[in-house]
Short mmCIF file of C-alpha atoms in Angstrom, two decimals:
data_model
loop_
_atom_site.label_atom_id
_atom_site.label_comp_id
_atom_site.label_asym_id
_atom_site.label_seq_id
_atom_site.Cartn_x
_atom_site.Cartn_y
_atom_site.Cartn_z
CA UNK A 1 71.77 -22.03 33.46
CA UNK A 2 69.89 -24.96 35.64
CA UNK A 3 69.90 -24.18 39.13
CA UNK A 4 71.59 -27.54 41.06
CA UNK A 5 68.28 -29.74 42.71
CA UNK A 6 69.14 -29.92 46.38
CA UNK A 7 67.04 -32.22 48.61
CA UNK A 8 64.21 -30.90 51.11
CA UNK A 9 64.56 -30.59 54.82
CA UNK A 10 63.52 -33.33 56.52
CA UNK A 11 60.26 -32.81 57.54
CA UNK A 12 59.92 -32.15 61.40
CA UNK A 13 59.11 -35.66 63.53
CA UNK A 14 55.68 -35.86 64.57
CA UNK A 15 56.01 -36.52 68.42
CA UNK A 16 53.21 -39.87 69.59
CA UNK A 17 52.08 -39.80 73.03
CA UNK A 18 52.97 -42.79 75.75
CA UNK A 19 50.72 -45.56 74.97
CA UNK A 20 48.69 -45.78 78.47
CA UNK A 21 48.33 -48.87 80.06
CA UNK A 22 46.00 -50.38 82.75
CA UNK A 23 47.41 -53.49 84.63
CA UNK A 24 45.34 -55.43 86.36
CA UNK A 25 46.17 -56.42 90.29
CA UNK A 26 47.51 -59.51 90.27
CA UNK A 27 51.11 -61.16 92.19
CA UNK A 28 54.01 -59.48 89.47
CA UNK A 29 51.86 -56.38 88.55
CA UNK A 30 53.68 -53.94 90.59
CA UNK A 31 57.00 -54.58 88.73
CA UNK A 32 55.00 -54.61 85.77
CA UNK A 33 53.79 -50.81 86.46
CA UNK A 34 57.20 -50.35 87.53
CA UNK A 35 59.13 -51.16 84.05
CA UNK A 36 55.88 -49.10 82.58
CA UNK A 37 57.42 -46.14 84.63
CA UNK A 38 61.03 -46.95 83.35
CA UNK A 39 60.31 -46.86 79.78
CA UNK A 40 58.44 -43.79 80.03
CA UNK A 41 54.65 -45.73 79.64
CA UNK A 42 51.62 -44.32 81.70
CA UNK A 43 49.65 -45.90 83.93
CA UNK A 44 46.01 -45.30 84.25
CA UNK A 45 43.39 -47.52 87.36
CA UNK A 46 39.73 -47.97 86.72
CA UNK A 47 38.03 -48.04 83.62
CA UNK A 48 39.82 -48.01 80.97
CA UNK A 49 39.76 -45.97 78.16
CA UNK A 50 39.44 -46.05 74.68
CA UNK A 51 42.86 -47.02 73.11
CA UNK A 52 44.45 -47.95 76.53
CA UNK A 53 45.98 -51.20 76.52
CA UNK A 54 44.74 -54.14 79.40
CA UNK A 55 48.15 -55.55 80.42
CA UNK A 56 46.74 -59.71 83.18
CA UNK A 57 50.30 -61.17 84.73
CA UNK A 58 49.65 -64.20 85.13
CA UNK A 59 51.03 -67.56 85.29
CA UNK A 60 50.19 -68.44 81.63
CA UNK A 61 48.17 -67.07 78.76
CA UNK A 62 45.06 -69.54 79.49
CA UNK A 63 44.39 -68.59 83.36
CA UNK A 64 44.81 -64.62 82.04
CA UNK A 65 42.34 -65.68 79.19
CA UNK A 66 40.04 -66.91 81.23
CA UNK A 67 39.13 -63.97 83.77
CA UNK A 68 36.91 -61.11 82.24
CA UNK A 69 38.41 -58.26 81.15
CA UNK A 70 37.66 -54.51 79.08
CA UNK A 71 37.84 -54.60 75.64
CA UNK A 72 40.38 -53.89 73.55
CA UNK A 73 44.48 -53.88 72.91
CA UNK A 74 45.33 -56.96 75.33
CA UNK A 75 48.84 -57.40 76.62
CA UNK A 76 49.69 -60.96 78.81
CA UNK A 77 52.86 -61.54 80.50
CA UNK A 78 53.10 -64.75 82.06
CA UNK A 79 55.56 -67.00 83.22
CA UNK A 80 55.31 -69.57 81.36
CA UNK A 81 54.12 -69.78 77.20
CA UNK A 82 53.13 -72.97 76.32
CA UNK A 83 51.73 -73.38 72.20
CA UNK A 84 48.60 -74.40 73.97
CA UNK A 85 48.63 -70.81 74.76
CA UNK A 86 50.34 -69.21 72.67
CA UNK A 87 47.68 -70.01 70.24
CA UNK A 88 45.04 -68.53 72.00
CA UNK A 89 46.84 -65.75 72.74
CA UNK A 90 46.80 -64.88 69.08
CA UNK A 91 43.33 -66.28 68.05
CA UNK A 92 42.55 -63.63 70.76
CA UNK A 93 44.07 -61.20 69.42
CA UNK A 94 46.86 -60.71 72.52
CA UNK A 95 50.44 -60.38 72.53
CA UNK A 96 52.29 -62.28 74.71
CA UNK A 97 55.52 -61.59 77.29
CA UNK A 98 57.21 -63.88 79.21
CA UNK A 99 57.52 -62.16 82.89
CA UNK A 100 61.42 -63.68 82.64
CA UNK A 101 62.71 -61.77 79.55
CA UNK A 102 60.73 -58.33 80.71
CA UNK A 103 62.71 -55.06 80.57
CA UNK A 104 61.54 -52.03 80.02
CA UNK A 105 61.95 -52.64 76.06
CA UNK A 106 60.25 -55.51 75.53
CA UNK A 107 57.86 -54.14 77.48
CA UNK A 108 57.34 -51.01 75.42
CA UNK A 109 57.77 -52.90 71.97
CA UNK A 110 54.53 -55.12 73.58
CA UNK A 111 52.85 -52.25 73.83
CA UNK A 112 52.89 -51.18 70.50
CA UNK A 113 52.22 -54.22 68.99
CA UNK A 114 49.31 -55.40 71.06
CA UNK A 115 47.90 -51.33 70.53
CA UNK A 116 48.18 -52.16 66.54
CA UNK A 117 45.20 -53.21 64.73
CA UNK A 118 46.49 -55.99 63.58
CA UNK A 119 49.15 -57.34 65.24
CA UNK A 120 52.43 -58.34 63.97
CA UNK A 121 53.76 -61.85 64.87
CA UNK A 122 57.69 -61.99 66.38
CA UNK A 123 59.68 -64.74 64.89
CA UNK A 124 60.51 -67.03 67.64
CA UNK A 125 56.69 -66.95 68.82
CA UNK A 126 55.65 -68.12 64.86
CA UNK A 127 58.67 -70.55 65.89
CA UNK A 128 57.75 -71.76 68.24
CA UNK A 129 54.05 -72.16 66.83
CA UNK A 130 55.17 -73.99 63.48
CA UNK A 131 57.18 -76.72 64.26
CA UNK A 132 54.56 -78.81 66.70
CA UNK A 133 52.21 -78.27 63.28
CA UNK A 134 48.77 -78.20 63.44
CA UNK A 135 46.64 -77.87 66.76
CA UNK A 136 44.58 -81.31 67.30
CA UNK A 137 41.18 -80.49 66.78
CA UNK A 138 40.94 -77.43 64.89
CA UNK A 139 38.33 -76.78 63.27
CA UNK A 140 38.64 -77.37 58.98
CA UNK A 141 35.63 -77.70 57.50
CA UNK A 142 35.31 -74.61 56.27
CA UNK A 143 31.47 -74.22 57.08
CA UNK A 144 32.04 -70.86 59.32
CA UNK A 145 35.08 -72.03 60.32
CA UNK A 146 38.68 -71.47 58.63
CA UNK A 147 39.45 -71.88 55.59
CA UNK A 148 40.78 -75.19 54.26
CA UNK A 149 44.68 -74.86 52.74
CA UNK A 150 46.08 -77.65 51.08
CA UNK A 151 49.22 -79.37 52.21
CA UNK A 152 50.95 -77.25 49.27
CA UNK A 153 49.86 -74.18 50.79
CA UNK A 154 50.50 -74.79 54.33
CA UNK A 155 53.83 -75.92 53.02
CA UNK A 156 54.66 -72.83 51.22
CA UNK A 157 53.48 -70.91 55.11
CA UNK A 158 56.19 -72.95 56.67
CA UNK A 159 58.67 -71.42 53.86
CA UNK A 160 57.63 -68.16 54.28
CA UNK A 161 57.62 -67.56 57.33
CA UNK A 162 60.89 -68.62 57.56
CA UNK A 163 61.39 -66.04 55.47
CA UNK A 164 62.19 -67.54 51.85
CA UNK A 165 61.59 -65.49 48.71
CA UNK A 166 59.61 -67.84 45.99
CA UNK A 167 62.42 -68.55 44.02
CA UNK A 168 64.45 -70.31 47.17
CA UNK A 169 60.73 -71.86 48.13
CA UNK A 170 60.24 -72.92 44.60
CA UNK A 171 63.65 -74.65 44.52
CA UNK A 172 62.63 -76.36 47.95
CA UNK A 173 58.88 -77.93 46.71
CA UNK A 174 60.60 -78.90 43.31
CA UNK A 175 58.65 -76.43 41.40
CA UNK A 176 58.55 -73.19 39.95
CA UNK A 177 58.62 -70.26 40.63
CA UNK A 178 55.38 -68.92 38.75
CA UNK A 179 53.39 -72.17 40.33
CA UNK A 180 54.63 -70.06 44.36
CA UNK A 181 53.88 -67.06 43.03
CA UNK A 182 50.17 -68.71 42.37
CA UNK A 183 49.84 -70.53 45.28
CA UNK A 184 51.32 -67.82 47.68
CA UNK A 185 48.35 -65.42 45.99
CA UNK A 186 46.06 -68.27 46.84
CA UNK A 187 46.55 -68.83 50.61
CA UNK A 188 46.08 -64.32 50.60
CA UNK A 189 43.05 -64.74 49.07
CA UNK A 190 41.66 -67.77 50.87
CA UNK A 191 42.83 -66.08 54.84
CA UNK A 192 42.44 -62.12 53.49
CA UNK A 193 45.64 -61.06 54.53
CA UNK A 194 47.35 -57.69 53.14
CA UNK A 195 50.72 -59.37 52.60
CA UNK A 196 53.06 -61.98 53.64
CA UNK A 197 53.29 -61.61 56.94
CA UNK A 198 49.67 -61.20 57.39
CA UNK A 199 49.10 -64.66 56.08
CA UNK A 200 51.39 -66.43 58.07
CA UNK A 201 49.62 -64.59 60.89
CA UNK A 202 46.15 -65.16 60.09
CA UNK A 203 47.32 -68.73 59.71
CA UNK A 204 48.58 -69.45 62.97
CA UNK A 205 45.73 -67.53 64.36
CA UNK A 206 43.18 -69.82 62.78
CA UNK A 207 45.46 -72.77 63.96
CA UNK A 208 46.51 -73.52 60.22
CA UNK A 209 49.92 -74.04 60.13
#
């Protein structure tokens, strides 16, 4: 008689090393350090070691990006976050948090995003960028600049950002699901994206949508 199969016990979770922050001196930096301690994050002074997330506190993203900074993960804590500043921050690979919305939990989440090699874009930020359309004057000639996307490809990207599946996109654009599938593959190839979310993120960083 065959013995019944039993599920193997789950492997013990590997504890994650606490993230390390380097908060540059500025008005409001003390509050960020206090929230970091409450979140279990480690703050360091001096030069940042590899993997350390540098936190810049400023009135807006444009000012935060002006000053000299170390290379590596970057997190901006800003009083106001406009579309232009958010675009510049995303293109610089930085994560942006509003100081008014800052909590230990949101700070820890922002640090995790900043430390990821390909930080994702939360839906509220992505929606804020997409509602105003492409950035005026953006490079689109394909000669060393961002890839050029067609009107249909941009339309598909917008609907992908809203969470629509291929069948929904086909219905909204009045075309076949096979056509949408091909357009998605074309977009991912042009943007060198690993998946749909990465394609949308790449398009935003390049100012294509």
